[in-house]
């Protein structure tokens, strides 16, 4: 199957700093990438959908100025958590998909963010 | 009503038994349906996808889709302790600007050795 990588796999940062997470599709070109957040024992929460070369579409309640998403190429999307606070500590997972409504999403391994 | 509903469980079955996981969805126009498995602390991995009414089998897994009833299920035959995980049902729905995948909250499965 298609492979999606994420970097870093975990990060610990101080409150107020910004953290960038990279998501790469390694063996296919991803028209669409998705960013999810998952708190312990809870389900995936879609944060935003990004299409290459256009602005991301954020889900209701997700602050676009806090969670900056850039999808500069068909194989790379980045999520930057700006001015991170302890409540932003979570498991962030990206996924990538090919065009069309039938195609499944391929998930990255996730990034565990801890904000002190 | 939630767009994709699953019983949160936990569902507990003995080793070797059949585990049956169920999911209902609200959008009658949905076209694509997926089952993902997620181990604790890991990201989801795709197990099965199904697009047409009926059954689809892949090894020990069978996905069943009934669009009239807006129901999709996953059967795991000869359940193994390694199958213990949370199973997420996902449905692709058309949305403004394209499509998006709606995930259920997941069903936790425990397979007892």
PDB file of C-alpha atoms in Angstrom:
ATOM      1  CA  UNK A   1       0.000   0.000   0.000  1.00  0.00           C
ATOM      2  CA  UNK A   2       0.892   3.658  -0.155  1.00  0.00           C
ATOM      3  CA  UNK A   3       3.291   4.985   2.451  1.00  0.00           C
ATOM      4  CA  UNK A   4       2.909   8.233   4.339  1.00  0.00           C
ATOM      5  CA  UNK A   5       5.573   9.476   6.701  1.00  0.00           C
ATOM      6  CA  UNK A   6       5.441  12.073   9.435  1.00  0.00           C
ATOM      7  CA  UNK A   7       8.220  13.932  11.134  1.00  0.00           C
ATOM      8  CA  UNK A   8       8.904  14.242  13.969  1.00  0.00           C
ATOM      9  CA  UNK A   9       7.296  11.210  15.590  1.00  0.00           C
ATOM     10  CA  UNK A  10       7.274  12.982  18.920  1.00  0.00           C
ATOM     11  CA  UNK A  11       8.131  16.445  20.156  1.00  0.00           C
ATOM     12  CA  UNK A  12       8.282  18.166  23.518  1.00  0.00           C
ATOM     13  CA  UNK A  13       8.264  21.938  23.573  1.00  0.00           C
ATOM     14  CA  UNK A  14       7.828  24.833  25.934  1.00  0.00           C
ATOM     15  CA  UNK A  15       4.608  26.784  26.104  1.00  0.00           C
ATOM     16  CA  UNK A  16       4.576  29.673  23.633  1.00  0.00           C
ATOM     17  CA  UNK A  17       6.826  28.108  21.038  1.00  0.00           C
ATOM     18  CA  UNK A  18       5.791  26.955  17.576  1.00  0.00           C
ATOM     19  CA  UNK A  19       6.089  23.419  16.298  1.00  0.00           C
ATOM     20  CA  UNK A  20       6.106  22.262  12.682  1.00  0.00           C
ATOM     21  CA  UNK A  21       5.014  18.773  11.687  1.00  0.00           C
ATOM     22  CA  UNK A  22       5.733  17.413   8.215  1.00  0.00           C
ATOM     23  CA  UNK A  23       3.642  14.891   6.346  1.00  0.00           C
ATOM     24  CA  UNK A  24       4.993  13.258   3.199  1.00  0.00           C
ATOM     25  CA  UNK A  25       3.510  10.774   0.757  1.00  0.00           C
ATOM     26  CA  UNK A  26       6.506   8.672  -0.201  1.00  0.00           C
ATOM     27  CA  UNK A  27       5.379   6.683  -3.205  1.00  0.00           C
ATOM     28  CA  UNK A  28       2.406   8.509  -4.622  1.00  0.00           C
ATOM     29  CA  UNK A  29       1.215  12.013  -5.309  1.00  0.00           C
ATOM     30  CA  UNK A  30      -1.454  13.070  -2.857  1.00  0.00           C
ATOM     31  CA  UNK A  31      -4.022  15.467  -4.195  1.00  0.00           C
ATOM     32  CA  UNK A  32      -5.531  15.882  -0.784  1.00  0.00           C
ATOM     33  CA  UNK A  33      -4.048  15.637   2.677  1.00  0.00           C
ATOM     34  CA  UNK A  34      -5.906  15.650   5.957  1.00  0.00           C
ATOM     35  CA  UNK A  35      -4.840  16.597   9.437  1.00  0.00           C
ATOM     36  CA  UNK A  36      -6.389  14.965  12.476  1.00  0.00           C
ATOM     37  CA  UNK A  37      -5.988  15.320  16.192  1.00  0.00           C
ATOM     38  CA  UNK A  38      -6.687  12.598  18.695  1.00  0.00           C
ATOM     39  CA  UNK A  39      -6.833  12.976  22.450  1.00  0.00           C
ATOM     40  CA  UNK A  40      -6.374   9.906  24.674  1.00  0.00           C
ATOM     41  CA  UNK A  41      -9.228   7.405  24.419  1.00  0.00           C
ATOM     42  CA  UNK A  42     -11.074   9.617  21.968  1.00  0.00           C
ATOM     43  CA  UNK A  43     -11.741   9.277  18.270  1.00  0.00           C
ATOM     44  CA  UNK A  44     -10.037  11.052  15.431  1.00  0.00           C
ATOM     45  CA  UNK A  45     -11.025  14.664  15.012  1.00  0.00           C
ATOM     46  CA  UNK A  46     -10.578  16.134  11.573  1.00  0.00           C
ATOM     47  CA  UNK A  47      -8.880  19.510  11.826  1.00  0.00           C
ATOM     48  CA  UNK A  48      -8.494  20.505   8.201  1.00  0.00           C
ATOM     49  CA  UNK A  49      -8.374  19.346   4.633  1.00  0.00           C
ATOM     50  CA  UNK A  50      -5.676  20.644   2.357  1.00  0.00           C
ATOM     51  CA  UNK A  51      -5.410  20.455  -1.383  1.00  0.00           C
ATOM     52  CA  UNK A  52      -2.130  21.073  -3.124  1.00  0.00           C
ATOM     53  CA  UNK A  53      -1.696  24.693  -4.085  1.00  0.00           C
ATOM     54  CA  UNK A  54      -4.774  26.032  -2.357  1.00  0.00           C
ATOM     55  CA  UNK A  55      -5.782  27.163   1.093  1.00  0.00           C
ATOM     56  CA  UNK A  56      -6.750  24.560   3.614  1.00  0.00           C
ATOM     57  CA  UNK A  57     -10.366  24.076   4.623  1.00  0.00           C
ATOM     58  CA  UNK A  58     -10.650  24.077   8.386  1.00  0.00           C
ATOM     59  CA  UNK A  59     -13.303  22.314  10.402  1.00  0.00           C
ATOM     60  CA  UNK A  60     -15.559  24.324  12.641  1.00  0.00           C
ATOM     61  CA  UNK A  61     -13.870  25.250  15.894  1.00  0.00           C
ATOM     62  CA  UNK A  62     -10.323  24.861  14.578  1.00  0.00           C
ATOM     63  CA  UNK A  63      -8.390  28.134  14.595  1.00  0.00           C
ATOM     64  CA  UNK A  64      -6.706  28.600  11.251  1.00  0.00           C
ATOM     65  CA  UNK A  65      -4.320  31.217  12.628  1.00  0.00           C
ATOM     66  CA  UNK A  66      -3.148  28.815  15.290  1.00  0.00           C
ATOM     67  CA  UNK A  67      -2.866  25.730  13.136  1.00  0.00           C
ATOM     68  CA  UNK A  68      -1.152  26.799   9.943  1.00  0.00           C
ATOM     69  CA  UNK A  69      -1.293  24.331   7.113  1.00  0.00           C
ATOM     70  CA  UNK A  70       0.801  24.484   3.980  1.00  0.00           C
ATOM     71  CA  UNK A  71       0.445  22.018   1.116  1.00  0.00           C
ATOM     72  CA  UNK A  72       3.156  23.235  -1.195  1.00  0.00           C
ATOM     73  CA  UNK A  73       3.564  20.103  -3.279  1.00  0.00           C
ATOM     74  CA  UNK A  74       1.781  16.868  -4.095  1.00  0.00           C
ATOM     75  CA  UNK A  75       3.976  14.997  -1.638  1.00  0.00           C
ATOM     76  CA  UNK A  76       4.342  17.384   1.295  1.00  0.00           C
ATOM     77  CA  UNK A  77       2.009  19.096   3.720  1.00  0.00           C
ATOM     78  CA  UNK A  78       3.024  20.817   6.926  1.00  0.00           C
ATOM     79  CA  UNK A  79       1.096  21.688  10.067  1.00  0.00           C
ATOM     80  CA  UNK A  80       2.504  24.394  12.303  1.00  0.00           C
ATOM     81  CA  UNK A  81       1.107  24.735  15.785  1.00  0.00           C
ATOM     82  CA  UNK A  82       1.796  28.344  16.670  1.00  0.00           C
ATOM     83  CA  UNK A  83       2.231  29.573  20.227  1.00  0.00           C
ATOM     84  CA  UNK A  84       1.583  26.122  21.569  1.00  0.00           C
ATOM     85  CA  UNK A  85      -0.013  25.676  24.969  1.00  0.00           C
ATOM     86  CA  UNK A  86      -0.390  22.589  27.178  1.00  0.00           C
ATOM     87  CA  UNK A  87      -3.959  22.067  25.941  1.00  0.00           C
ATOM     88  CA  UNK A  88      -2.528  21.572  22.445  1.00  0.00           C
ATOM     89  CA  UNK A  89      -0.771  18.432  23.646  1.00  0.00           C
ATOM     90  CA  UNK A  90      -2.202  15.638  21.555  1.00  0.00           C
ATOM     91  CA  UNK A  91      -1.545  13.006  18.909  1.00  0.00           C
ATOM     92  CA  UNK A  92      -1.522  14.651  15.481  1.00  0.00           C
ATOM     93  CA  UNK A  93      -2.036  12.387  12.499  1.00  0.00           C
ATOM     94  CA  UNK A  94      -1.954  13.220   8.827  1.00  0.00           C
ATOM     95  CA  UNK A  95      -3.361  11.224   5.977  1.00  0.00           C
ATOM     96  CA  UNK A  96      -3.087  11.440   2.235  1.00  0.00           C
ATOM     97  CA  UNK A  97      -5.533  10.538  -0.467  1.00  0.00           C
ATOM     98  CA  UNK A  98      -5.691  10.396  -4.222  1.00  0.00           C
ATOM     99  CA  UNK A  99      -8.336  12.300  -6.139  1.00  0.00           C
ATOM    100  CA  UNK A 100     -11.922  11.141  -6.078  1.00  0.00           C
ATOM    101  CA  UNK A 101     -14.419  10.200  -3.424  1.00  0.00           C
ATOM    102  CA  UNK A 102     -13.702   6.486  -3.580  1.00  0.00           C
ATOM    103  CA  UNK A 103     -10.076   6.520  -2.610  1.00  0.00           C
ATOM    104  CA  UNK A 104      -9.046   5.495   0.833  1.00  0.00           C
ATOM    105  CA  UNK A 105      -6.838   7.569   3.077  1.00  0.00           C
ATOM    106  CA  UNK A 106      -3.351   6.427   3.933  1.00  0.00           C
ATOM    107  CA  UNK A 107      -2.307   7.492   7.394  1.00  0.00           C
ATOM    108  CA  UNK A 108       1.038   8.639   8.631  1.00  0.00           C
ATOM    109  CA  UNK A 109       2.384   7.181  11.894  1.00  0.00           C
ATOM    110  CA  UNK A 110       1.396  10.265  13.867  1.00  0.00           C
ATOM    111  CA  UNK A 111       3.232  12.873  15.907  1.00  0.00           C
ATOM    112  CA  UNK A 112       2.852  13.027  19.653  1.00  0.00           C
ATOM    113  CA  UNK A 113       3.112  16.622  20.843  1.00  0.00           C
ATOM    114  CA  UNK A 114       3.675  17.466  24.478  1.00  0.00           C
ATOM    115  CA  UNK A 115       3.660  21.115  25.473  1.00  0.00           C
ATOM    116  CA  UNK A 116       5.147  21.851  28.878  1.00  0.00           C
TER     117      UNK A 116
ATOM    118  CA  UNK B   1     -27.834  12.127  15.062  1.00  0.00           C
ATOM    119  CA  UNK B   2     -24.156  11.462  14.485  1.00  0.00           C
ATOM    120  CA  UNK B   3     -23.124  11.020  10.874  1.00  0.00           C
ATOM    121  CA  UNK B   4     -21.360   7.713  11.538  1.00  0.00           C
ATOM    122  CA  UNK B   5     -22.313   5.692  14.578  1.00  0.00           C
ATOM    123  CA  UNK B   6     -20.606   2.745  16.185  1.00  0.00           C
ATOM    124  CA  UNK B   7     -21.063   0.948  19.460  1.00  0.00           C
ATOM    125  CA  UNK B   8     -18.083   1.996  21.569  1.00  0.00           C
ATOM    126  CA  UNK B   9     -17.843  -1.399  23.227  1.00  0.00           C
ATOM    127  CA  UNK B  10     -15.761  -2.939  24.537  1.00  0.00           C
ATOM    128  CA  UNK B  11     -16.679  -6.029  22.573  1.00  0.00           C
ATOM    129  CA  UNK B  12     -15.090  -9.096  24.112  1.00  0.00           C
ATOM    130  CA  UNK B  13     -14.841 -12.401  22.245  1.00  0.00           C
ATOM    131  CA  UNK B  14     -12.877 -15.581  22.942  1.00  0.00           C
ATOM    132  CA  UNK B  15      -9.987 -16.559  20.727  1.00  0.00           C
ATOM    133  CA  UNK B  16     -11.184 -18.382  17.632  1.00  0.00           C
ATOM    134  CA  UNK B  17     -14.660 -16.852  17.684  1.00  0.00           C
ATOM    135  CA  UNK B  18     -16.229 -14.493  15.150  1.00  0.00           C
ATOM    136  CA  UNK B  19     -16.190 -10.816  16.075  1.00  0.00           C
ATOM    137  CA  UNK B  20     -18.955  -8.718  14.545  1.00  0.00           C
ATOM    138  CA  UNK B  21     -18.546  -4.955  14.374  1.00  0.00           C
ATOM    139  CA  UNK B  22     -21.361  -2.719  13.217  1.00  0.00           C
ATOM    140  CA  UNK B  23     -21.696   0.794  11.866  1.00  0.00           C
ATOM    141  CA  UNK B  24     -24.567   2.963  10.640  1.00  0.00           C
ATOM    142  CA  UNK B  25     -24.343   6.186   8.672  1.00  0.00           C
ATOM    143  CA  UNK B  26     -26.700   9.045   8.008  1.00  0.00           C
ATOM    144  CA  UNK B  27     -25.903  10.242   4.480  1.00  0.00           C
ATOM    145  CA  UNK B  28     -27.822   8.090   2.024  1.00  0.00           C
ATOM    146  CA  UNK B  29     -25.649   9.371  -0.826  1.00  0.00           C
ATOM    147  CA  UNK B  30     -22.410   7.994   0.638  1.00  0.00           C
ATOM    148  CA  UNK B  31     -20.443   5.915  -1.816  1.00  0.00           C
ATOM    149  CA  UNK B  32     -17.342   4.596  -0.086  1.00  0.00           C
ATOM    150  CA  UNK B  33     -16.946   2.793   3.190  1.00  0.00           C
ATOM    151  CA  UNK B  34     -13.824   1.805   5.074  1.00  0.00           C
ATOM    152  CA  UNK B  35     -12.767  -0.115   8.133  1.00  0.00           C
ATOM    153  CA  UNK B  36      -9.581   0.918   9.917  1.00  0.00           C
ATOM    154  CA  UNK B  37      -7.836  -0.753  12.814  1.00  0.00           C
ATOM    155  CA  UNK B  38      -6.056   1.355  15.408  1.00  0.00           C
ATOM    156  CA  UNK B  39      -3.807  -0.047  18.079  1.00  0.00           C
ATOM    157  CA  UNK B  40      -3.315   2.034  21.206  1.00  0.00           C
ATOM    158  CA  UNK B  41      -0.856   4.861  20.597  1.00  0.00           C
ATOM    159  CA  UNK B  42      -0.656   4.164  16.871  1.00  0.00           C
ATOM    160  CA  UNK B  43      -2.303   5.665  13.828  1.00  0.00           C
ATOM    161  CA  UNK B  44      -5.121   3.894  11.958  1.00  0.00           C
ATOM    162  CA  UNK B  45      -4.371   1.304   9.307  1.00  0.00           C
ATOM    163  CA  UNK B  46      -6.770   0.342   6.546  1.00  0.00           C
ATOM    164  CA  UNK B  47      -8.241  -3.150   6.766  1.00  0.00           C
ATOM    165  CA  UNK B  48     -11.035  -3.164   4.211  1.00  0.00           C
ATOM    166  CA  UNK B  49     -12.930  -0.912   1.860  1.00  0.00           C
ATOM    167  CA  UNK B  50     -16.245  -1.622   0.218  1.00  0.00           C
ATOM    168  CA  UNK B  51     -18.236   0.286  -2.373  1.00  0.00           C
ATOM    169  CA  UNK B  52     -21.054  -2.042  -3.456  1.00  0.00           C
ATOM    170  CA  UNK B  53     -23.881  -3.716  -1.628  1.00  0.00           C
ATOM    171  CA  UNK B  54     -23.134  -7.208  -0.423  1.00  0.00           C
ATOM    172  CA  UNK B  55     -20.137  -8.925   1.075  1.00  0.00           C
ATOM    173  CA  UNK B  56     -16.458  -8.502   0.418  1.00  0.00           C
ATOM    174  CA  UNK B  57     -13.993 -11.001   1.839  1.00  0.00           C
ATOM    175  CA  UNK B  58     -10.283 -10.626   2.440  1.00  0.00           C
ATOM    176  CA  UNK B  59      -8.671 -13.388   4.446  1.00  0.00           C
ATOM    177  CA  UNK B  60     -10.280 -13.532   7.886  1.00  0.00           C
ATOM    178  CA  UNK B  61     -12.124 -10.258   7.307  1.00  0.00           C
ATOM    179  CA  UNK B  62     -15.507  -9.779   5.652  1.00  0.00           C
ATOM    180  CA  UNK B  63     -17.082  -6.384   5.102  1.00  0.00           C
ATOM    181  CA  UNK B  64     -20.819  -6.216   4.544  1.00  0.00           C
ATOM    182  CA  UNK B  65     -22.667  -3.242   3.092  1.00  0.00           C
ATOM    183  CA  UNK B  66     -26.376  -2.570   2.945  1.00  0.00           C
ATOM    184  CA  UNK B  67     -27.013   0.855   1.472  1.00  0.00           C
ATOM    185  CA  UNK B  68     -30.792   0.604   1.827  1.00  0.00           C
ATOM    186  CA  UNK B  69     -30.390   0.171   5.571  1.00  0.00           C
ATOM    187  CA  UNK B  70     -27.371   2.504   5.692  1.00  0.00           C
ATOM    188  CA  UNK B  71     -25.441  -0.173   7.487  1.00  0.00           C
ATOM    189  CA  UNK B  72     -21.927  -1.525   7.147  1.00  0.00           C
ATOM    190  CA  UNK B  73     -20.319  -4.242   9.214  1.00  0.00           C
ATOM    191  CA  UNK B  74     -17.018  -6.030   9.654  1.00  0.00           C
ATOM    192  CA  UNK B  75     -16.729  -9.684  10.568  1.00  0.00           C
ATOM    193  CA  UNK B  76     -13.463 -11.094  11.873  1.00  0.00           C
ATOM    194  CA  UNK B  77     -13.294 -14.876  11.720  1.00  0.00           C
ATOM    195  CA  UNK B  78     -11.009 -16.959  13.925  1.00  0.00           C
ATOM    196  CA  UNK B  79     -10.320 -13.948  16.123  1.00  0.00           C
ATOM    197  CA  UNK B  80      -6.816 -13.724  17.535  1.00  0.00           C
ATOM    198  CA  UNK B  81      -5.516 -11.789  20.564  1.00  0.00           C
ATOM    199  CA  UNK B  82      -3.545  -9.668  18.085  1.00  0.00           C
ATOM    200  CA  UNK B  83      -6.881  -8.463  16.681  1.00  0.00           C
ATOM    201  CA  UNK B  84      -7.499  -6.620  19.948  1.00  0.00           C
ATOM    202  CA  UNK B  85      -7.685  -2.977  18.923  1.00  0.00           C
ATOM    203  CA  UNK B  86     -10.131  -0.179  18.190  1.00  0.00           C
ATOM    204  CA  UNK B  87     -11.919  -0.532  14.862  1.00  0.00           C
ATOM    205  CA  UNK B  88     -12.972   2.648  13.109  1.00  0.00           C
ATOM    206  CA  UNK B  89     -15.731   2.784  10.545  1.00  0.00           C
ATOM    207  CA  UNK B  90     -15.280   5.569   7.994  1.00  0.00           C
ATOM    208  CA  UNK B  91     -17.622   6.884   5.335  1.00  0.00           C
ATOM    209  CA  UNK B  92     -16.795   9.206   2.455  1.00  0.00           C
ATOM    210  CA  UNK B  93     -19.411  11.894   2.049  1.00  0.00           C
ATOM    211  CA  UNK B  94     -19.589  14.667  -0.476  1.00  0.00           C
ATOM    212  CA  UNK B  95     -19.089  18.066   1.067  1.00  0.00           C
ATOM    213  CA  UNK B  96     -18.578  21.625  -0.080  1.00  0.00           C
ATOM    214  CA  UNK B  97     -15.465  21.705  -2.218  1.00  0.00           C
ATOM    215  CA  UNK B  98     -15.099  17.970  -2.556  1.00  0.00           C
ATOM    216  CA  UNK B  99     -15.503  15.066  -0.194  1.00  0.00           C
ATOM    217  CA  UNK B 100     -14.541  14.327   3.338  1.00  0.00           C
ATOM    218  CA  UNK B 101     -14.271  11.206   5.375  1.00  0.00           C
ATOM    219  CA  UNK B 102     -16.329  10.954   8.503  1.00  0.00           C
ATOM    220  CA  UNK B 103     -15.054   8.553  11.146  1.00  0.00           C
ATOM    221  CA  UNK B 104     -17.093   6.812  13.758  1.00  0.00           C
ATOM    222  CA  UNK B 105     -15.931   6.932  17.348  1.00  0.00           C
ATOM    223  CA  UNK B 106     -14.646   3.368  17.078  1.00  0.00           C
ATOM    224  CA  UNK B 107     -15.426   0.033  18.709  1.00  0.00           C
ATOM    225  CA  UNK B 108     -12.884  -1.463  21.096  1.00  0.00           C
ATOM    226  CA  UNK B 109     -12.417  -5.179  20.554  1.00  0.00           C
ATOM    227  CA  UNK B 110     -10.807  -7.526  23.075  1.00  0.00           C
ATOM    228  CA  UNK B 111      -9.982 -11.064  22.030  1.00  0.00           C
ATOM    229  CA  UNK B 112      -9.382 -13.254  25.059  1.00  0.00           C
ATOM    230  CA  UNK B 113      -6.760 -15.969  24.789  1.00  0.00           C
TER     231      UNK B 113
END
